[in-house]
Amino acid sequence: MRRWIKPPAIKLLAVLAAALLIAAAVRWLLPADAARPPEQGKASGAHQGGNQAPPVPVLAVAATAEDFPIIIRGIGSVQPFNTVTVKSRVDGHITKVAFQEGQFVHAGDLLMQIDPRPYQAQVEQAEANKAKDQANLENARRDLARYAALLQTQLAATRQQYDTQQALVNQLTAAVQSDQAQIDTARLNVGYAAIRSPIDGITGLRLVDTGNLVTASAATPLVVITQIKPVYVTFTLPERNLALVRETMARHKLAVLAFDGDDSKQLSAGQLTLVNNAVDQATGTVTLKSVFANDDAALWPGQFVNAHLVVDTVKNGVTIPAGAIQMGPTGPFVYAIKQDSTVEAHPVTATQVEADTALIAKGLAVGEEVVASGQAGLSPGARVAIQEGKPGEMNAKQPEIGPQGVGSTGINTAPAGAGGITPR
């Protein structure tokens, strides 16, 4: 029995046969080289005609040795050494204002003058009373001497008369002393009428003008004087740094550097004087106080500053520009330049970064040359051409400085026991 192929199946077989014939014809017509894969060393992204890729232009720098500070940072504010709210101690009209707002005054300088005439009159009255009592006292003493002479002869004087005269002398002596006290009080009020600065400092706003009547019981002050030489800087640090700070402070004095709000410019240098006696449990921080001489008045009361507490100084530490440090999958590294002008990746541990300079604790030796700028086109084994210039001029990618150290991966590059050291 014959089996017949249906027409659709015949069409499919014809299409497949035609496709095979076309493929065979195309392969026969192409050159022999086109069918072979490209040979290694032929034109590719890395090489042309067997030539090596051109060297990558970079800026290089050699690791150097220098003394490097280990710093703990905190946010703080400037506080005046002393603040005086000046008020009047006597009543009267202000006849003179002897200072300018914002003026630097010394202790004893005249600030305001209250009309002193009423108090000068009291001085004169007290002096007159003293003179009167003094004259009576002298007369009583002479009578007492006469009674004493008569008492010895037992003529006209009796013991009672003598004792009475002695009591009168004592009474008048006390009256003279009271008069002197009144004179001193009146003179003191005359002095109080001239209001003087009790400290060296800067005057604030003038709160009372000439001609106003002031009283000793008035709540409104006349002016506020703030002492700014020296000043305090108080700042806070995480409690994890407390043990390190206290141990170091017990060995030697600690320096504190005050930087501006951008943490880019040093304003003044001082000394740590106090670690507060309790940790703030709400914030987990401890408050520290430092004293600054502030001779140039660079620090102003109420100003916010960045406090740099110098807990140690590494002698002859290995340093390189911070821009030379790159971040890789395993952490920070630098491209070290070998003798044949090729580079290799050296893992490093950065302890501190200050003023765009990094302190390397491990992974690099003094004198080793590293790529400072131009790392974008590099890979291990690449050939470099060292250019003249300053690091950073080739737009090298700078490492991100995170709260734990160099790099944005959160790797803590702080030395053991110095937790919380954060490079700028």
Coordinates of C-alpha atoms in Angstrom, one line a residue:
M1 CA 0.0 0.0 0.0
R2 CA 1.5 3.4 -1.0
R3 CA 1.8 6.3 1.5
W4 CA 1.2 9.7 0.1
I5 CA 2.9 12.9 1.5
K6 CA 0.5 15.7 2.1
P7 CA 1.2 18.9 0.2
P8 CA 2.1 21.1 3.3
A9 CA 4.9 18.6 4.2
I10 CA 6.3 18.8 0.7
K11 CA 6.5 22.6 0.9
L12 CA 8.4 22.4 4.3
L13 CA 11.0 20.0 2.9
A14 CA 11.5 22.3 -0.1
V15 CA 12.2 25.4 2.1
L16 CA 14.8 23.5 4.3
A17 CA 16.6 22.2 1.2
A18 CA 16.8 25.8 -0.2
A19 CA 18.2 27.1 3.0
L20 CA 21.0 24.5 3.1
L21 CA 21.9 25.3 -0.5
I22 CA 22.2 29.1 0.2
A23 CA 24.4 28.5 3.3
A24 CA 26.7 26.3 1.4
A25 CA 27.0 28.8 -1.4
V26 CA 27.8 31.7 1.0
R27 CA 30.5 29.8 2.8
W28 CA 32.1 28.8 -0.6
L29 CA 32.1 32.4 -1.8
L30 CA 33.6 34.0 1.4
P31 CA 37.5 34.3 1.8
A32 CA 39.1 31.7 4.0
D33 CA 40.3 34.3 6.5
A34 CA 36.8 35.5 7.3
A35 CA 35.8 32.2 8.7
R36 CA 38.6 32.1 11.2
P37 CA 38.3 33.8 14.7
P38 CA 40.6 36.8 15.2
E39 CA 44.0 35.8 16.4
Q40 CA 45.3 37.0 19.8
G41 CA 47.5 40.0 19.3
K42 CA 45.5 41.3 16.3
A43 CA 43.4 44.5 16.3
S44 CA 41.5 44.6 19.7
G45 CA 40.6 47.2 22.3
A46 CA 44.0 46.9 24.0
H47 CA 46.5 46.4 21.1
Q48 CA 46.9 47.4 17.5
G49 CA 49.0 45.3 15.2
G50 CA 50.9 43.8 18.2
N51 CA 51.9 47.2 19.7
Q52 CA 51.5 47.8 23.5
A53 CA 48.9 50.4 24.7
P54 CA 50.4 53.9 25.3
P55 CA 51.4 54.7 29.0
V56 CA 48.9 56.4 31.2
P57 CA 49.9 60.0 32.2
V58 CA 49.9 60.3 36.0
L59 CA 51.3 62.5 38.7
A60 CA 53.5 60.7 41.2
V61 CA 54.7 61.4 44.7
A62 CA 57.0 59.7 47.1
A63 CA 55.9 58.7 50.6
T64 CA 57.6 61.0 53.2
A65 CA 58.2 60.8 57.0
E66 CA 56.9 63.6 59.2
D67 CA 55.4 64.1 62.7
F68 CA 51.6 63.7 62.4
P69 CA 48.9 64.5 65.0
I70 CA 46.3 62.0 66.1
I71 CA 43.1 64.0 66.6
I72 CA 39.6 63.5 68.0
R73 CA 37.0 66.0 66.8
G74 CA 34.0 67.5 68.5
I75 CA 31.5 70.2 67.9
G76 CA 31.7 73.0 70.5
S77 CA 31.0 76.7 71.2
V78 CA 32.9 79.6 72.6
Q79 CA 32.0 80.8 76.1
P80 CA 33.2 84.0 77.8
F81 CA 35.6 83.6 80.7
N82 CA 33.5 86.1 82.7
T83 CA 30.3 87.9 82.1
V84 CA 29.3 90.9 84.2
T85 CA 25.8 92.5 84.2
V86 CA 26.6 96.1 85.3
K87 CA 24.0 97.7 87.5
S88 CA 23.9 100.9 89.7
R89 CA 24.5 100.5 93.4
V90 CA 23.1 104.0 94.2
D91 CA 20.2 106.1 93.1
G92 CA 20.6 109.1 90.9
H93 CA 20.6 110.7 87.4
I94 CA 23.1 109.6 84.8
T95 CA 25.2 112.7 83.9
K96 CA 27.7 111.0 81.6
V97 CA 28.2 107.8 79.5
A98 CA 32.0 107.3 79.1
F99 CA 32.1 104.3 76.8
Q100 CA 31.2 103.3 73.2
E101 CA 29.2 100.2 72.5
G102 CA 31.5 97.3 71.6
Q103 CA 34.5 99.0 73.1
F104 CA 37.3 97.0 74.9
V105 CA 37.5 98.3 78.4
H106 CA 39.9 97.6 81.3
A107 CA 39.1 97.0 84.9
G108 CA 38.6 100.3 86.6
D109 CA 37.7 102.3 83.4
L110 CA 34.8 104.7 83.9
L111 CA 31.6 103.5 82.2
M112 CA 28.9 105.9 83.5
Q113 CA 28.7 108.8 86.0
I114 CA 25.8 109.3 88.3
D115 CA 25.3 112.8 89.9
P116 CA 27.5 112.5 93.0
R117 CA 26.5 115.8 94.7
P118 CA 23.9 114.3 97.1
Y119 CA 26.5 111.8 98.3
Q120 CA 29.2 114.4 98.5
A121 CA 26.9 116.4 100.8
Q122 CA 26.4 113.3 103.0
V123 CA 30.2 113.1 103.3
E124 CA 30.5 116.7 104.5
Q125 CA 27.6 116.2 106.9
A126 CA 29.2 113.1 108.4
E127 CA 32.6 114.9 108.7
A128 CA 30.9 117.8 110.6
N129 CA 29.2 115.4 113.0
K130 CA 32.5 113.7 113.6
A131 CA 34.2 117.0 114.3
K132 CA 31.6 118.0 116.8
D133 CA 31.8 114.6 118.6
Q134 CA 35.5 114.7 118.5
A135 CA 35.5 118.1 120.3
N136 CA 33.2 116.8 123.0
L137 CA 35.4 113.7 123.4
E138 CA 38.5 115.9 123.9
N139 CA 36.7 117.9 126.6
A140 CA 35.4 114.8 128.3
R141 CA 38.9 113.3 128.4
R142 CA 40.3 116.5 130.1
D143 CA 37.5 116.3 132.7
L144 CA 38.3 112.7 133.3
A145 CA 41.9 113.5 133.9
R146 CA 40.9 116.1 136.5
Y147 CA 38.6 113.7 138.3
A148 CA 41.4 111.1 138.3
A149 CA 43.8 113.7 140.0
L150 CA 41.1 114.7 142.6
L151 CA 40.2 111.1 143.3
Q152 CA 43.8 110.4 144.4
T153 CA 43.8 113.3 146.9
Q154 CA 40.2 112.5 148.0
L155 CA 39.3 116.1 148.0
A156 CA 36.1 116.9 146.0
A157 CA 35.8 114.0 143.6
T158 CA 34.1 110.8 144.4
R159 CA 34.5 107.4 142.7
Q160 CA 31.0 107.8 141.3
Q161 CA 31.9 111.0 139.5
Y162 CA 35.0 109.5 138.1
D163 CA 33.1 106.5 136.7
T164 CA 30.4 108.7 135.2
Q165 CA 33.0 110.8 133.4
Q166 CA 34.7 107.6 132.2
A167 CA 31.4 106.4 130.7
L168 CA 31.0 109.7 129.0
V169 CA 34.4 109.4 127.4
N170 CA 33.6 105.9 126.2
Q171 CA 30.3 107.1 124.8
L172 CA 31.8 110.0 122.9
T173 CA 34.6 107.7 121.6
A174 CA 31.9 105.4 120.1
A175 CA 30.2 108.4 118.6
V176 CA 33.3 109.5 116.8
Q177 CA 33.8 105.9 115.5
S178 CA 30.2 105.9 114.3
D179 CA 30.7 109.3 112.6
Q180 CA 33.8 107.8 110.8
A181 CA 31.7 104.9 109.6
Q182 CA 29.1 107.3 108.2
I183 CA 31.9 109.2 106.4
D184 CA 33.2 106.0 104.9
T185 CA 29.7 105.0 103.7
A186 CA 29.1 108.4 102.2
R187 CA 32.5 108.3 100.4
L188 CA 31.7 104.8 99.2
N189 CA 28.5 106.1 97.7
V190 CA 30.4 108.9 96.0
G191 CA 32.6 106.2 94.5
Y192 CA 29.6 104.1 93.5
A193 CA 28.3 107.2 91.6
A194 CA 31.2 106.6 89.2
I195 CA 30.3 103.3 87.7
R196 CA 33.5 101.5 86.6
S197 CA 34.3 98.3 84.7
P198 CA 35.0 95.4 87.1
I199 CA 36.9 93.3 84.5
D200 CA 38.7 93.6 81.2
G201 CA 36.3 92.9 78.4
I202 CA 34.0 94.0 75.6
T203 CA 31.0 96.2 76.3
G204 CA 27.7 95.3 74.8
L205 CA 24.7 97.5 74.0
R206 CA 24.1 100.6 76.1
L207 CA 20.8 99.9 77.8
V208 CA 20.4 103.3 79.7
D209 CA 21.1 106.7 78.2
T210 CA 22.3 109.9 79.7
G211 CA 19.8 111.8 81.9
N212 CA 17.9 108.8 83.0
L213 CA 17.2 108.2 86.7
V214 CA 18.6 104.8 87.9
T215 CA 18.1 103.1 91.2
A216 CA 20.0 100.4 92.9
S217 CA 17.0 98.1 92.9
A218 CA 16.3 98.4 89.1
A219 CA 16.1 95.1 87.2
T220 CA 17.4 96.6 83.9
P221 CA 21.2 96.6 83.8
L222 CA 23.2 99.5 82.4
V223 CA 25.5 97.4 80.2
V224 CA 26.8 93.8 79.9
I225 CA 30.6 93.3 79.8
T226 CA 32.0 90.1 78.4
Q227 CA 35.6 88.9 79.0
I228 CA 37.1 87.4 75.9
K229 CA 40.8 87.2 76.8
P230 CA 40.9 84.4 77.8
V231 CA 37.8 82.4 76.7
Y232 CA 36.5 78.9 77.2
V233 CA 35.6 76.4 74.4
T234 CA 33.3 73.6 75.5
F235 CA 32.7 70.7 73.2
T236 CA 31.4 67.1 73.4
L237 CA 32.9 63.8 72.4
P238 CA 31.3 60.3 72.3
E239 CA 31.7 58.4 75.5
R240 CA 33.8 55.7 73.8
N241 CA 36.7 58.3 73.7
L242 CA 36.4 59.0 77.5
A243 CA 38.9 56.4 78.6
L244 CA 41.5 57.4 76.0
V245 CA 41.2 61.1 76.8
R246 CA 41.4 60.6 80.6
E247 CA 44.4 58.3 80.3
T248 CA 46.3 60.7 78.0
M249 CA 45.3 63.7 80.1
A250 CA 46.8 62.0 83.2
R251 CA 50.2 61.7 81.5
H252 CA 50.5 65.2 79.9
K253 CA 48.5 68.3 79.0
L254 CA 46.4 68.0 75.8
A255 CA 46.2 70.7 73.2
V256 CA 42.9 71.7 71.6
L257 CA 42.7 73.4 68.3
A258 CA 39.7 75.5 67.4
F259 CA 38.6 75.5 63.7
D260 CA 35.9 77.5 62.0
G261 CA 32.5 76.1 61.0
D262 CA 33.8 74.8 57.7
D263 CA 36.6 72.9 59.6
S264 CA 39.1 74.4 57.1
K265 CA 40.8 77.3 59.0
Q266 CA 42.4 77.1 62.4
L267 CA 41.3 80.0 64.6
S268 CA 43.2 79.5 67.8
A269 CA 45.0 77.0 70.0
G270 CA 44.3 76.2 73.6
Q271 CA 44.6 73.6 76.3
L272 CA 42.1 71.0 77.8
T273 CA 41.3 71.8 81.4
L274 CA 38.2 69.8 82.3
V275 CA 36.5 66.5 81.5
N276 CA 33.0 66.7 83.0
N277 CA 32.2 64.4 85.9
A278 CA 29.2 62.7 84.2
V279 CA 28.3 61.3 80.8
D280 CA 25.0 62.6 79.3
Q281 CA 22.9 59.5 79.1
A282 CA 20.5 61.1 76.7
T283 CA 23.2 61.7 74.0
G284 CA 26.0 59.3 75.1
T285 CA 28.5 62.2 75.1
V286 CA 30.8 63.8 77.6
T287 CA 31.4 67.5 77.8
L288 CA 35.0 68.9 77.8
K289 CA 36.2 72.4 78.5
S290 CA 39.4 74.1 77.2
V291 CA 40.9 77.5 77.8
F292 CA 42.2 79.7 75.0
A293 CA 44.3 82.8 75.5
N294 CA 42.6 84.4 72.5
D295 CA 45.0 87.4 72.4
D296 CA 43.9 88.2 68.9
A297 CA 40.2 87.9 69.7
A298 CA 39.7 85.3 67.0
L299 CA 37.1 83.5 69.1
W300 CA 33.9 85.2 69.9
P301 CA 31.4 84.2 72.7
G302 CA 28.6 82.1 71.3
Q303 CA 30.5 81.1 68.2
F304 CA 30.3 77.5 67.1
V305 CA 33.6 75.9 66.4
N306 CA 35.1 72.5 65.5
A307 CA 37.3 71.4 68.3
H308 CA 40.3 69.2 67.5
L309 CA 41.6 67.4 70.6
V310 CA 45.2 66.3 69.9
V311 CA 45.7 63.1 71.9
D312 CA 49.0 62.0 70.4
T313 CA 51.6 62.8 67.8
V314 CA 53.1 60.1 65.6
K315 CA 56.8 60.7 65.1
N316 CA 58.2 60.2 61.6
G317 CA 54.9 58.7 60.3
V318 CA 54.6 57.7 56.7
T319 CA 52.5 60.3 54.9
I320 CA 51.1 60.7 51.3
P321 CA 48.5 62.9 49.7
A322 CA 45.0 61.8 50.6
G323 CA 44.1 61.8 46.9
A324 CA 46.5 58.9 46.3
I325 CA 44.3 56.5 48.3
Q326 CA 41.7 54.6 46.3
M327 CA 38.9 52.3 47.4
G328 CA 38.7 48.8 46.2
P329 CA 36.5 45.7 47.0
T330 CA 38.9 44.8 49.8
G331 CA 39.5 48.3 51.2
P332 CA 41.8 51.2 50.7
F333 CA 44.8 50.8 48.4
V334 CA 47.4 52.9 46.4
Y335 CA 49.0 52.4 43.1
A336 CA 52.7 51.9 43.7
I337 CA 55.0 52.6 40.8
K338 CA 57.6 49.9 40.1
Q339 CA 61.1 50.3 38.5
D340 CA 59.7 49.3 35.1
S341 CA 57.1 52.1 35.2
T342 CA 54.2 49.8 35.8
V343 CA 51.9 50.0 38.8
E344 CA 50.7 47.5 41.3
A345 CA 48.0 47.8 44.0
H346 CA 49.2 48.1 47.6
P347 CA 46.5 47.7 50.3
V348 CA 47.1 50.4 53.0
T349 CA 45.7 51.3 56.3
A350 CA 45.2 55.1 56.8
T351 CA 45.2 56.2 60.5
Q352 CA 44.4 59.9 60.1
V353 CA 43.8 62.5 57.3
E354 CA 44.7 66.1 57.9
A355 CA 44.9 69.0 55.4
D356 CA 44.7 66.5 52.5
T357 CA 47.6 64.5 53.9
A358 CA 47.1 60.9 55.0
L359 CA 49.0 59.1 57.7
I360 CA 49.7 55.5 56.6
A361 CA 50.0 53.0 59.4
K362 CA 50.6 49.9 57.2
G363 CA 51.2 49.0 53.6
L364 CA 53.7 51.6 52.5
A365 CA 57.3 52.6 53.4
V366 CA 59.0 56.0 53.2
G367 CA 60.4 56.7 49.8
E368 CA 58.0 54.4 47.9
E369 CA 56.5 56.3 44.9
V370 CA 52.8 56.2 44.4
V371 CA 50.3 57.6 41.9
A372 CA 48.8 60.8 43.3
S373 CA 46.6 61.8 40.4
G374 CA 45.4 60.1 37.2
Q375 CA 44.2 56.8 38.7
A376 CA 41.1 56.7 36.6
G377 CA 42.8 54.9 33.6
L378 CA 44.9 52.6 35.7
S379 CA 44.8 48.9 36.5
P380 CA 47.4 46.6 38.0
G381 CA 50.3 46.1 35.5
A382 CA 49.5 49.2 33.5
R383 CA 52.4 51.3 32.3
V384 CA 52.5 55.0 33.4
A385 CA 54.2 58.1 32.2
I386 CA 55.0 60.5 35.1
Q387 CA 54.0 64.1 34.5
E388 CA 55.1 67.3 36.2
G389 CA 52.5 69.0 38.3
K390 CA 50.7 69.1 41.7
P391 CA 48.6 66.2 42.9
G392 CA 44.9 66.8 42.0
E393 CA 45.6 68.7 38.8
M394 CA 44.6 65.7 36.7
N395 CA 41.1 65.4 38.3
A396 CA 42.0 62.2 40.1
K397 CA 39.1 60.8 42.1
Q398 CA 39.5 61.7 45.7
P399 CA 38.7 59.2 48.4
E400 CA 35.6 59.9 50.4
I401 CA 36.3 60.5 54.0
G402 CA 33.6 58.9 56.1
P403 CA 32.9 59.0 59.8
Q404 CA 35.2 56.0 60.4
G405 CA 38.2 57.0 58.3
V406 CA 39.3 57.0 54.7
G407 CA 36.8 55.7 52.2
S408 CA 33.1 55.4 52.0
T409 CA 32.9 51.7 52.8
G410 CA 32.8 52.3 56.6
I411 CA 36.2 50.6 57.2
N412 CA 37.6 51.8 60.4
T413 CA 41.1 53.1 59.9
A414 CA 41.5 54.5 63.4
P415 CA 44.3 53.0 65.6
A416 CA 43.4 50.6 68.3
G417 CA 42.1 52.4 71.3
A418 CA 41.4 55.6 69.5
G419 CA 37.9 54.9 68.4
G420 CA 36.0 57.8 67.0
I421 CA 39.0 59.5 65.4
T422 CA 37.5 61.1 62.3
P423 CA 39.7 62.6 59.6
R424 CA 38.6 65.8 58.0

